[in-house]
PDB file of C-alpha atoms in Angstrom:
ATOM      1  CA  MET A   1     132.700 206.513  98.087  1.00 83.00           C
ATOM      2  CA  THR A   2     134.411 203.327  99.266  1.00 91.00           C
ATOM      3  CA  GLU A   3     137.890 201.799  98.902  1.00 94.00           C
ATOM      4  CA  GLY A   4     138.497 198.315  97.537  1.00 94.00           C
ATOM      5  CA  LYS A   5     140.799 196.176  95.410  1.00 95.00           C
ATOM      6  CA  ILE A   6     140.143 194.884  91.894  1.00 95.00           C
ATOM      7  CA  ILE A   7     140.557 191.121  92.037  1.00 94.00           C
ATOM      8  CA  LYS A   8     139.187 190.193  88.606  1.00 92.00           C
ATOM      9  CA  ALA A   9     138.706 191.943  85.250  1.00 91.00           C
ATOM     10  CA  LEU A  10     136.466 190.312  82.662  1.00 88.00           C
ATOM     11  CA  SER A  11     134.512 191.585  79.638  1.00 84.00           C
ATOM     12  CA  GLY A  12     134.722 195.243  80.652  1.00 87.00           C
ATOM     13  CA  PHE A  13     133.700 194.635  84.262  1.00 91.00           C
ATOM     14  CA  TYR A  14     135.946 195.077  87.295  1.00 94.00           C
ATOM     15  CA  TYR A  15     135.178 192.944  90.322  1.00 95.00           C
ATOM     16  CA  VAL A  16     136.105 194.954  93.413  1.00 95.00           C
ATOM     17  CA  LEU A  17     136.551 193.335  96.827  1.00 93.00           C
ATOM     18  CA  SER A  18     135.663 195.598  99.749  1.00 92.00           C
ATOM     19  CA  ASP A  19     134.953 194.529 103.343  1.00 89.00           C
ATOM     20  CA  GLY A  20     134.443 190.930 102.251  1.00 86.00           C
ATOM     21  CA  LYS A  21     131.885 191.871  99.572  1.00 90.00           C
ATOM     22  CA  MET A  22     132.313 191.657  95.805  1.00 93.00           C
ATOM     23  CA  ILE A  23     130.991 194.573  93.764  1.00 94.00           C
ATOM     24  CA  GLN A  24     130.776 194.349  89.959  1.00 94.00           C
ATOM     25  CA  CYS A  25     131.931 197.727  88.620  1.00 93.00           C
ATOM     26  CA  ARG A  26     132.386 199.502  85.345  1.00 89.00           C
ATOM     27  CA  GLY A  27     135.114 202.097  84.839  1.00 89.00           C
ATOM     28  CA  ARG A  28     134.286 205.794  84.488  1.00 85.00           C
ATOM     29  CA  GLY A  29     134.048 207.030  80.917  1.00 82.00           C
ATOM     30  CA  VAL A  30     136.889 209.448  81.598  1.00 83.00           C
ATOM     31  CA  PHE A  31     139.260 206.486  82.021  1.00 86.00           C
ATOM     32  CA  ARG A  32     138.798 205.517  78.380  1.00 82.00           C
ATOM     33  CA  LYS A  33     139.076 209.145  77.293  1.00 83.00           C
ATOM     34  CA  ASN A  34     142.381 209.495  79.162  1.00 85.00           C
ATOM     35  CA  LYS A  35     143.557 206.025  78.081  1.00 84.00           C
ATOM     36  CA  ILE A  36     143.644 204.770  81.674  1.00 87.00           C
ATOM     37  CA  THR A  37     143.003 201.057  82.136  1.00 89.00           C
ATOM     38  CA  PRO A  38     142.151 199.739  85.608  1.00 93.00           C
ATOM     39  CA  LEU A  39     144.175 196.603  86.369  1.00 93.00           C
ATOM     40  CA  VAL A  40     143.674 193.599  88.588  1.00 94.00           C
ATOM     41  CA  GLY A  41     145.480 194.438  91.827  1.00 95.00           C
ATOM     42  CA  ASP A  42     144.587 198.129  91.666  1.00 96.00           C
ATOM     43  CA  ASN A  43     143.451 199.765  94.888  1.00 96.00           C
ATOM     44  CA  VAL A  44     140.491 201.899  93.875  1.00 95.00           C
ATOM     45  CA  ILE A  45     137.810 204.282  95.074  1.00 94.00           C
ATOM     46  CA  PHE A  46     134.408 203.145  93.844  1.00 94.00           C
ATOM     47  CA  GLN A  47     130.823 204.330  94.098  1.00 91.00           C
ATOM     48  CA  ALA A  48     128.267 201.609  94.753  1.00 88.00           C
ATOM     49  CA  GLU A  49     124.932 201.906  92.938  1.00 86.00           C
ATOM     50  CA  ASN A  50     123.505 199.093  95.072  1.00 88.00           C
ATOM     51  CA  ASP A  51     124.770 195.994  96.958  1.00 82.00           C
ATOM     52  CA  LYS A  52     126.164 194.394  93.797  1.00 87.00           C
ATOM     53  CA  GLU A  53     127.027 197.075  91.239  1.00 92.00           C
ATOM     54  CA  GLY A  54     128.973 200.293  91.028  1.00 92.00           C
ATOM     55  CA  TYR A  55     131.539 202.437  89.217  1.00 92.00           C
ATOM     56  CA  VAL A  56     135.306 202.695  89.693  1.00 94.00           C
ATOM     57  CA  MET A  57     135.874 206.413  90.272  1.00 93.00           C
ATOM     58  CA  GLU A  58     139.599 206.628  91.051  1.00 93.00           C
ATOM     59  CA  ILE A  59     142.688 204.429  90.823  1.00 94.00           C
ATOM     60  CA  LYS A  60     145.146 204.913  93.678  1.00 95.00           C
ATOM     61  CA  PRO A  61     148.891 205.190  92.852  1.00 95.00           C
ATOM     62  CA  ARG A  62     150.529 201.873  91.874  1.00 94.00           C
ATOM     63  CA  LYS A  63     153.814 200.659  93.328  1.00 92.00           C
ATOM     64  CA  ASN A  64     154.431 198.610  90.157  1.00 91.00           C
ATOM     65  CA  GLU A  65     152.615 197.092  87.220  1.00 87.00           C
ATOM     66  CA  LEU A  66     153.009 194.492  84.522  1.00 83.00           C
ATOM     67  CA  ILE A  67     151.505 194.926  81.068  1.00 77.00           C
ATOM     68  CA  ARG A  68     151.437 191.284  79.986  1.00 72.00           C
ATOM     69  CA  PRO A  69     149.893 189.901  82.163  1.00 77.00           C
ATOM     70  CA  PRO A  70     147.998 193.094  83.094  1.00 85.00           C
ATOM     71  CA  ILE A  71     148.282 193.334  86.883  1.00 89.00           C
ATOM     72  CA  ALA A  72     149.392 195.922  89.458  1.00 93.00           C
ATOM     73  CA  ASN A  73     150.765 196.187  93.004  1.00 95.00           C
ATOM     74  CA  ILE A  74     152.598 192.865  93.038  1.00 93.00           C
ATOM     75  CA  ASP A  75     154.715 192.029  96.088  1.00 94.00           C
ATOM     76  CA  GLN A  76     156.454 188.987  94.623  1.00 94.00           C
ATOM     77  CA  ALA A  77     156.619 186.748  91.567  1.00 92.00           C
ATOM     78  CA  ILE A  78     156.651 182.986  92.037  1.00 91.00           C
ATOM     79  CA  LEU A  79     158.583 181.873  88.954  1.00 92.00           C
ATOM     80  CA  ILE A  80     157.560 178.327  88.110  1.00 90.00           C
ATOM     81  CA  PHE A  81     159.919 176.201  86.036  1.00 89.00           C
ATOM     82  CA  SER A  82     159.869 172.468  85.544  1.00 87.00           C
ATOM     83  CA  SER A  83     162.884 170.276  86.176  1.00 88.00           C
ATOM     84  CA  VAL A  84     161.819 167.926  83.344  1.00 87.00           C
ATOM     85  CA  GLU A  85     159.020 167.786  80.741  1.00 84.00           C
ATOM     86  CA  PRO A  86     159.926 170.444  79.637  1.00 83.00           C
ATOM     87  CA  ASP A  87     163.561 170.451  80.789  1.00 85.00           C
ATOM     88  CA  PHE A  88     164.784 173.164  83.137  1.00 86.00           C
ATOM     89  CA  SER A  89     165.841 176.217  81.108  1.00 88.00           C
ATOM     90  CA  PRO A  90     168.335 178.588  82.810  1.00 91.00           C
ATOM     91  CA  LEU A  91     168.148 180.961  79.808  1.00 93.00           C
ATOM     92  CA  LEU A  92     164.378 181.320  80.107  1.00 91.00           C
ATOM     93  CA  LEU A  93     164.597 181.667  83.891  1.00 93.00           C
ATOM     94  CA  ASP A  94     167.136 184.485  83.529  1.00 95.00           C
ATOM     95  CA  ARG A  95     164.832 186.220  81.044  1.00 93.00           C
ATOM     96  CA  PHE A  96     161.965 186.073  83.554  1.00 91.00           C
ATOM     97  CA  LEU A  97     164.234 187.275  86.356  1.00 95.00           C
ATOM     98  CA  VAL A  98     165.289 190.330  84.324  1.00 94.00           C
ATOM     99  CA  ILE A  99     161.662 191.318  83.657  1.00 90.00           C
ATOM    100  CA  VAL A 100     160.606 190.790  87.277  1.00 90.00           C
ATOM    101  CA  GLU A 101     163.674 192.537  88.763  1.00 92.00           C
ATOM    102  CA  SER A 102     163.210 195.524  86.419  1.00 90.00           C
ATOM    103  CA  SER A 103     159.643 195.955  87.770  1.00 87.00           C
ATOM    104  CA  ASP A 104     160.837 195.957  91.420  1.00 89.00           C
ATOM    105  CA  ILE A 105     159.030 192.693  92.130  1.00 91.00           C
ATOM    106  CA  HIS A 106     160.657 190.215  94.526  1.00 94.00           C
ATOM    107  CA  PRO A 107     161.252 186.864  92.751  1.00 95.00           C
ATOM    108  CA  ILE A 108     160.998 183.400  94.281  1.00 96.00           C
ATOM    109  CA  ILE A 109     162.174 180.529  92.070  1.00 95.00           C
ATOM    110  CA  CYS A 110     160.154 177.301  92.230  1.00 93.00           C
ATOM    111  CA  VAL A 111     161.228 174.273  90.212  1.00 91.00           C
ATOM    112  CA  THR A 112     158.476 171.671  89.883  1.00 89.00           C
ATOM    113  CA  LYS A 113     158.122 167.976  89.007  1.00 89.00           C
ATOM    114  CA  ALA A 114     160.846 166.906  91.436  1.00 90.00           C
ATOM    115  CA  ASP A 115     159.146 163.484  91.574  1.00 91.00           C
ATOM    116  CA  LEU A 116     160.153 162.849  87.937  1.00 91.00           C
ATOM    117  CA  LEU A 117     163.873 163.462  88.491  1.00 90.00           C
ATOM    118  CA  SER A 118     166.412 160.676  88.181  1.00 91.00           C
ATOM    119  CA  GLU A 119     169.303 160.800  90.635  1.00 91.00           C
ATOM    120  CA  ASN A 120     171.690 162.242  88.039  1.00 92.00           C
ATOM    121  CA  LYS A 121     169.162 164.796  86.783  1.00 91.00           C
ATOM    122  CA  ARG A 122     168.374 165.898  90.347  1.00 91.00           C
ATOM    123  CA  LEU A 123     172.091 166.508  90.941  1.00 93.00           C
ATOM    124  CA  GLU A 124     172.339 168.550  87.726  1.00 90.00           C
ATOM    125  CA  VAL A 125     169.277 170.669  88.575  1.00 91.00           C
ATOM    126  CA  ASN A 126     170.451 171.202  92.159  1.00 92.00           C
ATOM    127  CA  ASN A 127     173.826 172.466  90.919  1.00 92.00           C
ATOM    128  CA  TYR A 128     171.993 175.187  88.980  1.00 91.00           C
ATOM    129  CA  LEU A 129     169.708 176.007  91.898  1.00 94.00           C
ATOM    130  CA  ASP A 130     172.612 176.245  94.358  1.00 95.00           C
ATOM    131  CA  TYR A 131     174.142 178.992  92.212  1.00 95.00           C
ATOM    132  CA  TYR A 132     170.911 181.003  92.262  1.00 96.00           C
ATOM    133  CA  ARG A 133     170.771 180.562  96.040  1.00 96.00           C
ATOM    134  CA  SER A 134     174.389 181.751  96.318  1.00 95.00           C
ATOM    135  CA  ILE A 135     173.527 185.078  94.643  1.00 95.00           C
ATOM    136  CA  GLY A 136     170.619 185.684  97.004  1.00 95.00           C
ATOM    137  CA  TYR A 137     167.535 184.149  95.399  1.00 96.00           C
ATOM    138  CA  GLU A 138     165.029 182.069  97.342  1.00 95.00           C
ATOM    139  CA  VAL A 139     164.757 178.730  95.539  1.00 95.00           C
ATOM    140  CA  LEU A 140     162.439 175.768  96.159  1.00 94.00           C
ATOM    141  CA  LEU A 141     162.383 172.327  94.520  1.00 92.00           C
ATOM    142  CA  LEU A 142     158.781 171.097  94.519  1.00 89.00           C
ATOM    143  CA  SER A 143     156.449 168.296  93.547  1.00 85.00           C
ATOM    144  CA  SER A 144     152.673 168.821  93.393  1.00 80.00           C
ATOM    145  CA  LYS A 145     152.215 165.027  93.351  1.00 84.00           C
ATOM    146  CA  THR A 146     154.340 164.087  96.376  1.00 84.00           C
ATOM    147  CA  ASP A 147     154.014 167.468  98.170  1.00 83.00           C
ATOM    148  CA  GLU A 148     157.822 167.787  98.321  1.00 87.00           C
ATOM    149  CA  GLY A 149     158.639 171.374  99.290  1.00 85.00           C
ATOM    150  CA  ILE A 150     155.008 172.543  99.147  1.00 88.00           C
ATOM    151  CA  LYS A 151     154.785 173.473 102.839  1.00 89.00           C
ATOM    152  CA  GLU A 152     157.834 175.719 102.467  1.00 91.00           C
ATOM    153  CA  LEU A 153     155.720 177.958 100.219  1.00 91.00           C
ATOM    154  CA  TYR A 154     152.916 178.505 102.772  1.00 91.00           C
ATOM    155  CA  PRO A 155     154.593 181.239 104.876  1.00 94.00           C
ATOM    156  CA  LEU A 156     155.992 182.931 101.751  1.00 94.00           C
ATOM    157  CA  LEU A 157     152.483 183.525 100.383  1.00 94.00           C
ATOM    158  CA  ALA A 158     150.770 184.783 103.555  1.00 94.00           C
ATOM    159  CA  ASP A 159     149.774 188.472 103.618  1.00 93.00           C
ATOM    160  CA  THR A 160     151.245 189.159 100.171  1.00 94.00           C
ATOM    161  CA  THR A 161     150.044 189.592  96.593  1.00 93.00           C
ATOM    162  CA  SER A 162     151.910 187.155  94.368  1.00 92.00           C
ATOM    163  CA  VAL A 163     151.898 186.450  90.673  1.00 89.00           C
ATOM    164  CA  PHE A 164     152.581 182.883  89.522  1.00 85.00           C
ATOM    165  CA  ALA A 165     154.410 182.929  86.207  1.00 82.00           C
ATOM    166  CA  GLY A 166     156.612 180.681  84.133  1.00 78.00           C
ATOM    167  CA  GLN A 167     156.823 178.705  80.947  1.00 71.00           C
ATOM    168  CA  SER A 168     153.669 176.954  79.747  1.00 69.00           C
ATOM    169  CA  GLY A 169     153.177 173.367  80.847  1.00 68.00           C
ATOM    170  CA  VAL A 170     155.263 173.542  84.029  1.00 68.00           C
ATOM    171  CA  GLY A 171     152.357 172.947  86.379  1.00 68.00           C
ATOM    172  CA  LYS A 172     151.341 176.423  87.616  1.00 73.00           C
ATOM    173  CA  SER A 173     147.677 175.471  88.045  1.00 74.00           C
ATOM    174  CA  SER A 174     148.633 172.071  89.517  1.00 75.00           C
ATOM    175  CA  LEU A 175     150.796 173.840  92.098  1.00 80.00           C
ATOM    176  CA  ILE A 176     148.019 176.260  93.065  1.00 79.00           C
ATOM    177  CA  ASN A 177     145.631 173.287  93.381  1.00 78.00           C
ATOM    178  CA  ALA A 178     148.155 171.593  95.691  1.00 80.00           C
ATOM    179  CA  LEU A 179     148.308 174.752  97.832  1.00 83.00           C
ATOM    180  CA  ASN A 180     144.523 175.131  97.911  1.00 80.00           C
ATOM    181  CA  PRO A 181     142.744 171.926  96.740  1.00 77.00           C
ATOM    182  CA  SER A 182     139.296 173.547  96.998  1.00 78.00           C
ATOM    183  CA  LEU A 183     140.066 175.702  93.938  1.00 73.00           C
ATOM    184  CA  GLN A 184     140.265 172.781  91.486  1.00 65.00           C
ATOM    185  CA  LEU A 185     141.780 174.946  88.742  1.00 59.00           C
ATOM    186  CA  LYS A 186     141.711 173.336  85.319  1.00 55.00           C
ATOM    187  CA  THR A 187     144.978 171.749  84.183  1.00 50.00           C
ATOM    188  CA  ASP A 188     146.022 170.202  80.879  1.00 46.00           C
ATOM    189  CA  GLU A 189     148.611 167.590  80.072  1.00 40.00           C
ATOM    190  CA  ILE A 190     151.706 168.455  78.067  1.00 35.00           C
ATOM    191  CA  SER A 191     151.098 168.421  74.334  1.00 33.00           C
ATOM    192  CA  SER A 192     153.355 165.647  73.033  1.00 35.00           C
ATOM    193  CA  HIS A 193     153.370 167.229  69.574  1.00 32.00           C
ATOM    194  CA  LEU A 194     154.445 170.693  70.746  1.00 30.00           C
ATOM    195  CA  GLY A 195     156.349 169.611  73.849  1.00 37.00           C
ATOM    196  CA  ARG A 196     154.617 172.308  75.882  1.00 38.00           C
ATOM    197  CA  GLY A 197     151.430 172.759  77.808  1.00 40.00           C
ATOM    198  CA  LYS A 198     148.210 174.245  76.555  1.00 42.00           C
ATOM    199  CA  HIS A 199     147.142 177.464  78.246  1.00 41.00           C
ATOM    200  CA  THR A 200     144.373 176.700  80.726  1.00 43.00           C
ATOM    201  CA  THR A 201     144.126 180.140  82.343  1.00 45.00           C
ATOM    202  CA  ARG A 202     142.189 182.685  80.270  1.00 57.00           C
ATOM    203  CA  HIS A 203     142.058 185.812  82.417  1.00 74.00           C
ATOM    204  CA  VAL A 204     143.855 187.369  85.360  1.00 81.00           C
ATOM    205  CA  GLU A 205     142.234 186.865  88.745  1.00 86.00           C
ATOM    206  CA  LEU A 206     143.456 187.188  92.328  1.00 91.00           C
ATOM    207  CA  ILE A 207     142.512 184.173  94.412  1.00 88.00           C
ATOM    208  CA  ASP A 208     142.913 183.453  98.113  1.00 88.00           C
ATOM    209  CA  VAL A 209     145.762 180.998  98.679  1.00 88.00           C
ATOM    210  CA  CYS A 210     147.528 180.353 102.010  1.00 89.00           C
ATOM    211  CA  GLY A 211     146.352 183.627 103.537  1.00 90.00           C
ATOM    212  CA  GLY A 212     147.524 185.779 100.642  1.00 93.00           C
ATOM    213  CA  LEU A 213     146.329 186.769  97.176  1.00 92.00           C
ATOM    214  CA  VAL A 214     147.716 184.863  94.209  1.00 89.00           C
ATOM    215  CA  ALA A 215     147.273 185.808  90.570  1.00 83.00           C
ATOM    216  CA  ASP A 216     146.779 182.802  88.349  1.00 65.00           C
ATOM    217  CA  THR A 217     147.601 184.368  84.997  1.00 62.00           C
ATOM    218  CA  PRO A 218     147.768 183.271  81.363  1.00 58.00           C
ATOM    219  CA  GLY A 219     151.509 183.834  81.721  1.00 59.00           C
ATOM    220  CA  PHE A 220     153.859 186.388  80.240  1.00 60.00           C
ATOM    221  CA  SER A 221     152.779 186.720  76.627  1.00 53.00           C
ATOM    222  CA  SER A 222     155.842 188.822  75.909  1.00 60.00           C
ATOM    223  CA  LEU A 223     159.354 188.380  77.240  1.00 72.00           C
ATOM    224  CA  ASP A 224     160.869 191.263  75.295  1.00 77.00           C
ATOM    225  CA  PHE A 225     162.944 193.872  77.084  1.00 82.00           C
ATOM    226  CA  THR A 226     160.928 196.765  75.685  1.00 81.00           C
ATOM    227  CA  ASP A 227     161.204 199.003  78.754  1.00 83.00           C
ATOM    228  CA  ILE A 228     164.741 198.135  79.894  1.00 90.00           C
ATOM    229  CA  GLU A 229     167.723 200.278  78.900  1.00 92.00           C
ATOM    230  CA  ALA A 230     171.249 198.888  78.436  1.00 91.00           C
ATOM    231  CA  GLU A 231     172.623 200.674  81.515  1.00 92.00           C
ATOM    232  CA  ASP A 232     169.744 199.314  83.644  1.00 94.00           C
ATOM    233  CA  LEU A 233     170.126 195.669  82.609  1.00 96.00           C
ATOM    234  CA  VAL A 234     173.138 195.158  84.882  1.00 95.00           C
ATOM    235  CA  HIS A 235     171.000 195.906  87.955  1.00 94.00           C
ATOM    236  CA  THR A 236     168.783 192.907  87.164  1.00 96.00           C
ATOM    237  CA  PHE A 237     171.780 190.558  87.606  1.00 97.00           C
ATOM    238  CA  PRO A 238     172.617 190.922  91.327  1.00 96.00           C
ATOM    239  CA  GLU A 239     176.043 189.276  91.216  1.00 97.00           C
ATOM    240  CA  ILE A 240     177.114 191.335  88.180  1.00 97.00           C
ATOM    241  CA  SER A 241     175.761 194.533  89.727  1.00 96.00           C
ATOM    242  CA  ASN A 242     177.640 193.920  93.004  1.00 95.00           C
ATOM    243  CA  LYS A 243     180.945 193.013  91.353  1.00 96.00           C
ATOM    244  CA  GLY A 244     180.562 195.920  88.900  1.00 95.00           C
ATOM    245  CA  GLU A 245     181.121 198.378  91.752  1.00 94.00           C
ATOM    246  CA  GLU A 246     184.802 197.348  91.602  1.00 95.00           C
ATOM    247  CA  CYS A 247     185.180 198.220  87.901  1.00 94.00           C
ATOM    248  CA  LYS A 248     187.616 201.001  87.027  1.00 92.00           C
ATOM    249  CA  PHE A 249     185.112 202.960  84.926  1.00 91.00           C
ATOM    250  CA  ARG A 250     181.713 204.120  86.142  1.00 87.00           C
ATOM    251  CA  GLY A 251     179.001 202.993  83.733  1.00 89.00           C
ATOM    252  CA  CYS A 252     181.005 199.939  82.696  1.00 94.00           C
ATOM    253  CA  LEU A 253     178.763 197.573  80.697  1.00 95.00           C
ATOM    254  CA  HIS A 254     181.195 194.675  81.263  1.00 96.00           C
ATOM    255  CA  VAL A 255     181.745 193.900  77.576  1.00 96.00           C
ATOM    256  CA  ASN A 256     185.011 195.314  76.208  1.00 90.00           C
ATOM    257  CA  GLU A 257     185.972 197.872  78.849  1.00 92.00           C
ATOM    258  CA  PRO A 258     189.495 197.620  80.381  1.00 93.00           C
ATOM    259  CA  LYS A 259     190.009 196.610  84.010  1.00 92.00           C
ATOM    260  CA  CYS A 260     186.473 195.219  84.249  1.00 96.00           C
ATOM    261  CA  ALA A 261     185.982 193.438  87.599  1.00 97.00           C
ATOM    262  CA  VAL A 262     183.032 191.447  86.226  1.00 97.00           C
ATOM    263  CA  LYS A 263     184.990 189.900  83.350  1.00 97.00           C
ATOM    264  CA  HIS A 264     187.789 189.109  85.802  1.00 96.00           C
ATOM    265  CA  ALA A 265     185.264 187.419  88.137  1.00 97.00           C
ATOM    266  CA  VAL A 266     183.900 185.328  85.237  1.00 97.00           C
ATOM    267  CA  GLU A 267     187.437 184.198  84.347  1.00 96.00           C
ATOM    268  CA  ASN A 268     187.990 183.206  87.999  1.00 96.00           C
ATOM    269  CA  GLU A 269     184.636 181.368  88.080  1.00 95.00           C
ATOM    270  CA  GLU A 270     183.288 183.679  90.787  1.00 96.00           C
ATOM    271  CA  ILE A 271     180.434 184.547  88.430  1.00 97.00           C
ATOM    272  CA  SER A 272     178.731 181.881  86.333  1.00 96.00           C
ATOM    273  CA  LYS A 273     179.929 182.095  82.723  1.00 97.00           C
ATOM    274  CA  GLU A 274     176.503 180.905  81.580  1.00 96.00           C
ATOM    275  CA  ARG A 275     174.745 183.730  83.452  1.00 97.00           C
ATOM    276  CA  TYR A 276     177.278 186.228  82.083  1.00 98.00           C
ATOM    277  CA  ASP A 277     176.675 184.933  78.542  1.00 98.00           C
ATOM    278  CA  HIS A 278     172.919 185.423  79.083  1.00 97.00           C
ATOM    279  CA  TYR A 279     173.628 188.979  80.233  1.00 97.00           C
ATOM    280  CA  LEU A 280     175.617 189.646  77.027  1.00 97.00           C
ATOM    281  CA  GLN A 281     172.846 188.107  74.904  1.00 97.00           C
ATOM    282  CA  PHE A 282     170.170 190.274  76.548  1.00 96.00           C
ATOM    283  CA  LEU A 283     172.383 193.375  76.266  1.00 96.00           C
ATOM    284  CA  GLN A 284     172.729 192.764  72.525  1.00 95.00           C
ATOM    285  CA  GLU A 285     168.945 192.397  72.190  1.00 93.00           C
ATOM    286  CA  ILE A 286     168.433 195.744  73.901  1.00 94.00           C
ATOM    287  CA  LYS A 287     171.056 197.466  71.741  1.00 91.00           C
ATOM    288  CA  GLU A 288     169.468 196.093  68.559  1.00 89.00           C
ATOM    289  CA  ARG A 289     165.954 197.062  69.608  1.00 81.00           C
ATOM    290  CA  LYS A 290     164.197 199.394  67.199  1.00 71.00           C
ATOM    291  CA  PRO A 291     163.891 202.925  68.599  1.00 68.00           C
ATOM    292  CA  ARG A 292     160.470 204.053  69.826  1.00 60.00           C
ATOM    293  CA  TYR A 293     159.145 207.479  68.882  1.00 52.00           C
TER     294      TYR A 293
END
């Protein structure tokens, strides 16, 4: 029995990396019986049949997991958003941040296509990014074409397992190619008809980039808050969570409650009204969610 890590899952096979060797494994039949699905990123015990093939016998406990994309044991999420083409979307970024924060994954915000920004647009985007920095997020403005900001990512990726995620067409594969040109991942231009990129990544795979493992994924196919409860949502907005400790009532959801420190902070422009509005929108979505039985 040997330990390894699943770095690719494809057509029912799990490709396990162990001591620099890749072993193509199948899962034990009992996994299917018990509805257990090995995921890319899983640390596993496997039994090798020979130098190239074997069976995954045991999945070690996960520190976290995502369902869509299916991946486990993520240290950080590199959230890729474009500054233009498509335009930067704070609402979509906040949606991603909620999902990542709720899974205890450290987010790093990367905004691409800086080379396409006009002076006025750069100022507008930087105003947004400065707010995210002020509430504790690491934020980088990048260009895969001019290499602006690329080197700042190198030390952040070393010795970690990262997932690259973001809206389609923002240049995820282009960015990974800029970080490791030998990969030559396929990229597609933006569809002018749809205004968004075509998916070029078909499966989840961990690849070696800058001394760490990076998952190039097909992206988040679902951005619903299916596993987040109303009382937990507040903890995915750091500035709201921190200010909420000053509220008069414990369990304050910062909507209609009296003496709410968060609403007071929004009125005083200590908390972004736009971020607060996104919080209220997401809270409503969760409250209107159909119950699961």
